[in-house]
JSON list of C-alpha atoms in Angstrom, two decimals:
[
{"chain": "C", "resi": 1, "resn": "MET", "atom": "CA", "xyz": [0.00, 0.00, 0.00]},
{"chain": "C", "resi": 2, "resn": "SER", "atom": "CA", "xyz": [1.23, 3.46, -0.90]},
{"chain": "C", "resi": 3, "resn": "GLY", "atom": "CA", "xyz": [-0.26, 6.25, 1.23]},
{"chain": "C", "resi": 4, "resn": "LEU", "atom": "CA", "xyz": [-4.02, 6.12, 0.77]},
{"chain": "C", "resi": 5, "resn": "LEU", "atom": "CA", "xyz": [-3.95, 3.86, -2.32]},
{"chain": "C", "resi": 6, "resn": "ASP", "atom": "CA", "xyz": [-3.94, 0.08, -2.09]},
{"chain": "C", "resi": 7, "resn": "ASP", "atom": "CA", "xyz": [-2.59, -2.28, -4.76]},
{"chain": "C", "resi": 8, "resn": "TRP", "atom": "CA", "xyz": [-5.89, -2.38, -6.64]},
{"chain": "C", "resi": 9, "resn": "ASP", "atom": "CA", "xyz": [-6.04, 1.44, -6.68]},
{"chain": "C", "resi": 10, "resn": "LEU", "atom": "CA", "xyz": [-2.49, 1.63, -8.01]},
{"chain": "C", "resi": 11, "resn": "ALA", "atom": "CA", "xyz": [-3.26, -0.92, -10.73]},
{"chain": "C", "resi": 12, "resn": "ARG", "atom": "CA", "xyz": [-6.37, 1.04, -11.70]},
{"chain": "C", "resi": 13, "resn": "CYS", "atom": "CA", "xyz": [-4.33, 4.26, -11.85]},
{"chain": "C", "resi": 14, "resn": "ALA", "atom": "CA", "xyz": [-1.85, 2.55, -14.15]},
{"chain": "C", "resi": 15, "resn": "GLU", "atom": "CA", "xyz": [-4.71, 1.35, -16.36]},
{"chain": "C", "resi": 16, "resn": "ILE", "atom": "CA", "xyz": [-6.18, 4.84, -16.58]},
{"chain": "C", "resi": 17, "resn": "GLY", "atom": "CA", "xyz": [-2.78, 6.39, -17.20]},
{"chain": "C", "resi": 18, "resn": "ALA", "atom": "CA", "xyz": [-2.12, 3.94, -20.02]},
{"chain": "C", "resi": 19, "resn": "ARG", "atom": "CA", "xyz": [-4.95, 5.55, -21.99]},
{"chain": "C", "resi": 20, "resn": "ARG", "atom": "CA", "xyz": [-3.41, 9.02, -21.79]},
{"chain": "C", "resi": 21, "resn": "ALA", "atom": "CA", "xyz": [-2.09, 10.91, -24.78]},
{"chain": "C", "resi": 22, "resn": "GLY", "atom": "CA", "xyz": [1.43, 9.54, -24.47]},
{"chain": "C", "resi": 23, "resn": "ARG", "atom": "CA", "xyz": [0.25, 6.16, -25.69]},
{"chain": "C", "resi": 24, "resn": "LEU", "atom": "CA", "xyz": [-0.86, 7.23, -29.18]},
{"chain": "C", "resi": 25, "resn": "PRO", "atom": "CA", "xyz": [2.66, 8.15, -30.35]},
{"chain": "C", "resi": 26, "resn": "GLU", "atom": "CA", "xyz": [3.83, 4.77, -29.08]},
{"chain": "C", "resi": 27, "resn": "LEU", "atom": "CA", "xyz": [1.03, 3.06, -31.02]},
{"chain": "C", "resi": 28, "resn": "VAL", "atom": "CA", "xyz": [1.86, 5.06, -34.16]},
{"chain": "C", "resi": 29, "resn": "ARG", "atom": "CA", "xyz": [5.56, 4.18, -33.88]},
{"chain": "C", "resi": 30, "resn": "GLU", "atom": "CA", "xyz": [4.80, 0.49, -33.47]},
{"chain": "C", "resi": 31, "resn": "VAL", "atom": "CA", "xyz": [2.42, 0.35, -36.45]},
{"chain": "C", "resi": 32, "resn": "CYS", "atom": "CA", "xyz": [4.88, 2.33, -38.58]},
{"chain": "C", "resi": 33, "resn": "ALA", "atom": "CA", "xyz": [7.78, 0.07, -37.62]},
{"chain": "C", "resi": 34, "resn": "HIS", "atom": "CA", "xyz": [5.86, -2.96, -38.85]},
{"chain": "C", "resi": 35, "resn": "VAL", "atom": "CA", "xyz": [4.56, -1.30, -42.01]},
{"chain": "C", "resi": 36, "resn": "GLY", "atom": "CA", "xyz": [7.79, 0.49, -42.95]},
{"chain": "C", "resi": 37, "resn": "LEU", "atom": "CA", "xyz": [6.54, 4.07, -42.66]},
{"chain": "C", "resi": 38, "resn": "ALA", "atom": "CA", "xyz": [7.73, 7.15, -40.80]},
{"chain": "C", "resi": 39, "resn": "PRO", "atom": "CA", "xyz": [5.37, 8.27, -38.01]},
{"chain": "C", "resi": 40, "resn": "ALA", "atom": "CA", "xyz": [5.17, 11.71, -39.62]},
{"chain": "C", "resi": 41, "resn": "GLN", "atom": "CA", "xyz": [3.34, 10.09, -42.54]},
{"chain": "C", "resi": 42, "resn": "ILE", "atom": "CA", "xyz": [0.48, 9.06, -40.22]},
{"chain": "C", "resi": 43, "resn": "TYR", "atom": "CA", "xyz": [0.06, 12.63, -38.97]},
{"chain": "C", "resi": 44, "resn": "ALA", "atom": "CA", "xyz": [0.52, 14.28, -42.39]},
{"chain": "C", "resi": 45, "resn": "PRO", "atom": "CA", "xyz": [-2.46, 16.14, -43.88]},
{"chain": "C", "resi": 46, "resn": "GLY", "atom": "CA", "xyz": [-4.21, 14.59, -46.84]},
{"chain": "C", "resi": 47, "resn": "PRO", "atom": "CA", "xyz": [-4.83, 10.94, -47.53]},
{"chain": "C", "resi": 48, "resn": "GLY", "atom": "CA", "xyz": [-1.34, 10.02, -48.74]},
{"chain": "C", "resi": 49, "resn": "LEU", "atom": "CA", "xyz": [-0.53, 6.72, -50.37]},
{"chain": "C", "resi": 50, "resn": "ARG", "atom": "CA", "xyz": [-2.85, 3.77, -49.85]},
{"chain": "C", "resi": 51, "resn": "VAL", "atom": "CA", "xyz": [-0.39, 2.11, -47.46]},
{"chain": "C", "resi": 52, "resn": "VAL", "atom": "CA", "xyz": [-0.37, 5.31, -45.36]},
{"chain": "C", "resi": 53, "resn": "SER", "atom": "CA", "xyz": [-4.18, 5.47, -45.30]},
{"chain": "C", "resi": 54, "resn": "GLU", "atom": "CA", "xyz": [-4.44, 1.82, -44.30]},
{"chain": "C", "resi": 55, "resn": "ALA", "atom": "CA", "xyz": [-1.83, 2.21, -41.55]},
{"chain": "C", "resi": 56, "resn": "ARG", "atom": "CA", "xyz": [-3.64, 5.34, -40.31]},
{"chain": "C", "resi": 57, "resn": "GLN", "atom": "CA", "xyz": [-6.93, 3.42, -40.24]},
{"chain": "C", "resi": 58, "resn": "LEU", "atom": "CA", "xyz": [-5.26, 0.68, -38.21]},
{"chain": "C", "resi": 59, "resn": "VAL", "atom": "CA", "xyz": [-4.04, 3.30, -35.73]},
{"chain": "C", "resi": 60, "resn": "MET", "atom": "CA", "xyz": [-7.58, 4.73, -35.51]},
{"chain": "C", "resi": 61, "resn": "TYR", "atom": "CA", "xyz": [-9.02, 1.27, -34.88]},
{"chain": "C", "resi": 62, "resn": "LEU", "atom": "CA", "xyz": [-6.41, 0.38, -32.26]},
{"chain": "C", "resi": 63, "resn": "ALA", "atom": "CA", "xyz": [-6.76, 3.74, -30.51]},
{"chain": "C", "resi": 64, "resn": "ALA", "atom": "CA", "xyz": [-10.45, 2.96, -30.00]},
{"chain": "C", "resi": 65, "resn": "ARG", "atom": "CA", "xyz": [-10.04, -0.71, -29.09]},
{"chain": "C", "resi": 66, "resn": "ARG", "atom": "CA", "xyz": [-6.78, -0.76, -27.11]},
{"chain": "C", "resi": 67, "resn": "LEU", "atom": "CA", "xyz": [-6.63, 2.75, -25.68]},
{"chain": "C", "resi": 68, "resn": "GLY", "atom": "CA", "xyz": [-10.37, 3.35, -25.28]},
{"chain": "C", "resi": 69, "resn": "TRP", "atom": "CA", "xyz": [-10.19, 6.62, -27.19]},
{"chain": "C", "resi": 70, "resn": "SER", "atom": "CA", "xyz": [-13.25, 8.26, -28.73]},
{"chain": "C", "resi": 71, "resn": "SER", "atom": "CA", "xyz": [-13.31, 9.21, -32.39]},
{"chain": "C", "resi": 72, "resn": "ALA", "atom": "CA", "xyz": [-13.17, 12.88, -31.39]},
{"chain": "C", "resi": 73, "resn": "ARG", "atom": "CA", "xyz": [-10.05, 12.39, -29.28]},
{"chain": "C", "resi": 74, "resn": "SER", "atom": "CA", "xyz": [-8.31, 10.34, -31.97]},
{"chain": "C", "resi": 75, "resn": "GLY", "atom": "CA", "xyz": [-9.31, 12.90, -34.57]},
{"chain": "C", "resi": 76, "resn": "ARG", "atom": "CA", "xyz": [-7.77, 15.73, -32.59]},
{"chain": "C", "resi": 77, "resn": "ALA", "atom": "CA", "xyz": [-4.56, 13.75, -32.04]},
{"chain": "C", "resi": 78, "resn": "LEU", "atom": "CA", "xyz": [-4.26, 12.72, -35.69]},
{"chain": "C", "resi": 79, "resn": "GLY", "atom": "CA", "xyz": [-5.41, 16.01, -37.22]},
{"chain": "C", "resi": 80, "resn": "ARG", "atom": "CA", "xyz": [-8.57, 14.47, -38.65]},
{"chain": "C", "resi": 81, "resn": "GLU", "atom": "CA", "xyz": [-12.32, 14.97, -38.28]},
{"chain": "C", "resi": 82, "resn": "HIS", "atom": "CA", "xyz": [-14.04, 12.52, -35.93]},
{"chain": "C", "resi": 83, "resn": "THR", "atom": "CA", "xyz": [-16.12, 11.26, -38.87]},
{"chain": "C", "resi": 84, "resn": "THR", "atom": "CA", "xyz": [-12.91, 10.34, -40.69]},
{"chain": "C", "resi": 85, "resn": "VAL", "atom": "CA", "xyz": [-11.85, 8.37, -37.63]},
{"chain": "C", "resi": 86, "resn": "LEU", "atom": "CA", "xyz": [-15.23, 6.62, -37.53]},
{"chain": "C", "resi": 87, "resn": "HIS", "atom": "CA", "xyz": [-14.84, 5.67, -41.18]},
{"chain": "C", "resi": 88, "resn": "GLY", "atom": "CA", "xyz": [-11.23, 4.51, -40.76]},
{"chain": "C", "resi": 89, "resn": "SER", "atom": "CA", "xyz": [-11.95, 2.49, -37.66]},
{"chain": "C", "resi": 90, "resn": "ALA", "atom": "CA", "xyz": [-14.97, 0.87, -39.32]},
{"chain": "C", "resi": 91, "resn": "ALA", "atom": "CA", "xyz": [-12.94, 0.04, -42.43]},
{"chain": "C", "resi": 92, "resn": "GLU", "atom": "CA", "xyz": [-10.37, -1.80, -40.32]},
{"chain": "C", "resi": 93, "resn": "ALA", "atom": "CA", "xyz": [-13.11, -3.55, -38.36]},
{"chain": "C", "resi": 94, "resn": "ARG", "atom": "CA", "xyz": [-14.70, -4.77, -41.62]},
{"chain": "C", "resi": 95, "resn": "LEU", "atom": "CA", "xyz": [-11.32, -6.17, -42.72]},
{"chain": "C", "resi": 96, "resn": "ARG", "atom": "CA", "xyz": [-11.30, -8.12, -39.47]},
{"chain": "C", "resi": 97, "resn": "GLY", "atom": "CA", "xyz": [-14.81, -9.43, -40.08]},
{"chain": "C", "resi": 98, "resn": "GLU", "atom": "CA", "xyz": [-16.32, -7.46, -37.21]},
{"chain": "C", "resi": 99, "resn": "ASP", "atom": "CA", "xyz": [-19.83, -6.06, -37.12]},
{"chain": "C", "resi": 100, "resn": "VAL", "atom": "CA", "xyz": [-19.64, -2.30, -37.62]},
{"chain": "C", "resi": 101, "resn": "THR", "atom": "CA", "xyz": [-23.32, -1.48, -37.20]},
{"chain": "C", "resi": 102, "resn": "GLY", "atom": "CA", "xyz": [-22.96, -0.64, -33.49]},
{"chain": "C", "resi": 103, "resn": "GLY", "atom": "CA", "xyz": [-22.35, 2.66, -31.71]},
{"chain": "C", "resi": 104, "resn": "GLU", "atom": "CA", "xyz": [-19.44, 5.08, -31.82]},
{"chain": "C", "resi": 105, "resn": "ASP", "atom": "CA", "xyz": [-16.29, 3.76, -33.47]},
{"chain": "C", "resi": 106, "resn": "GLY", "atom": "CA", "xyz": [-18.22, 0.72, -34.64]},
{"chain": "C", "resi": 107, "resn": "GLN", "atom": "CA", "xyz": [-18.31, -0.82, -31.19]}
]
């Protein structure tokens, strides 16, 4: 136990902290490393090459699923409209065979 927080509280704090803004650049770097792109390409304005668009859509999808980010938050971080994030996340979900008829971000 640390002060007023017990182990569960500390674990929950770590979980909440993991969803903070610092995680998106890490996610972008990891996707880019596997795809062979520079992170700046993900943040660049305009659609870019197809491989860039697809990698960006993967980042949008993972930001929603792994980081719990809303489309608005991801849009702000990536310099895109939230509707673009909804579309990108849904496109990736369809590639994975997921149902995209649900609520925000296709969940």
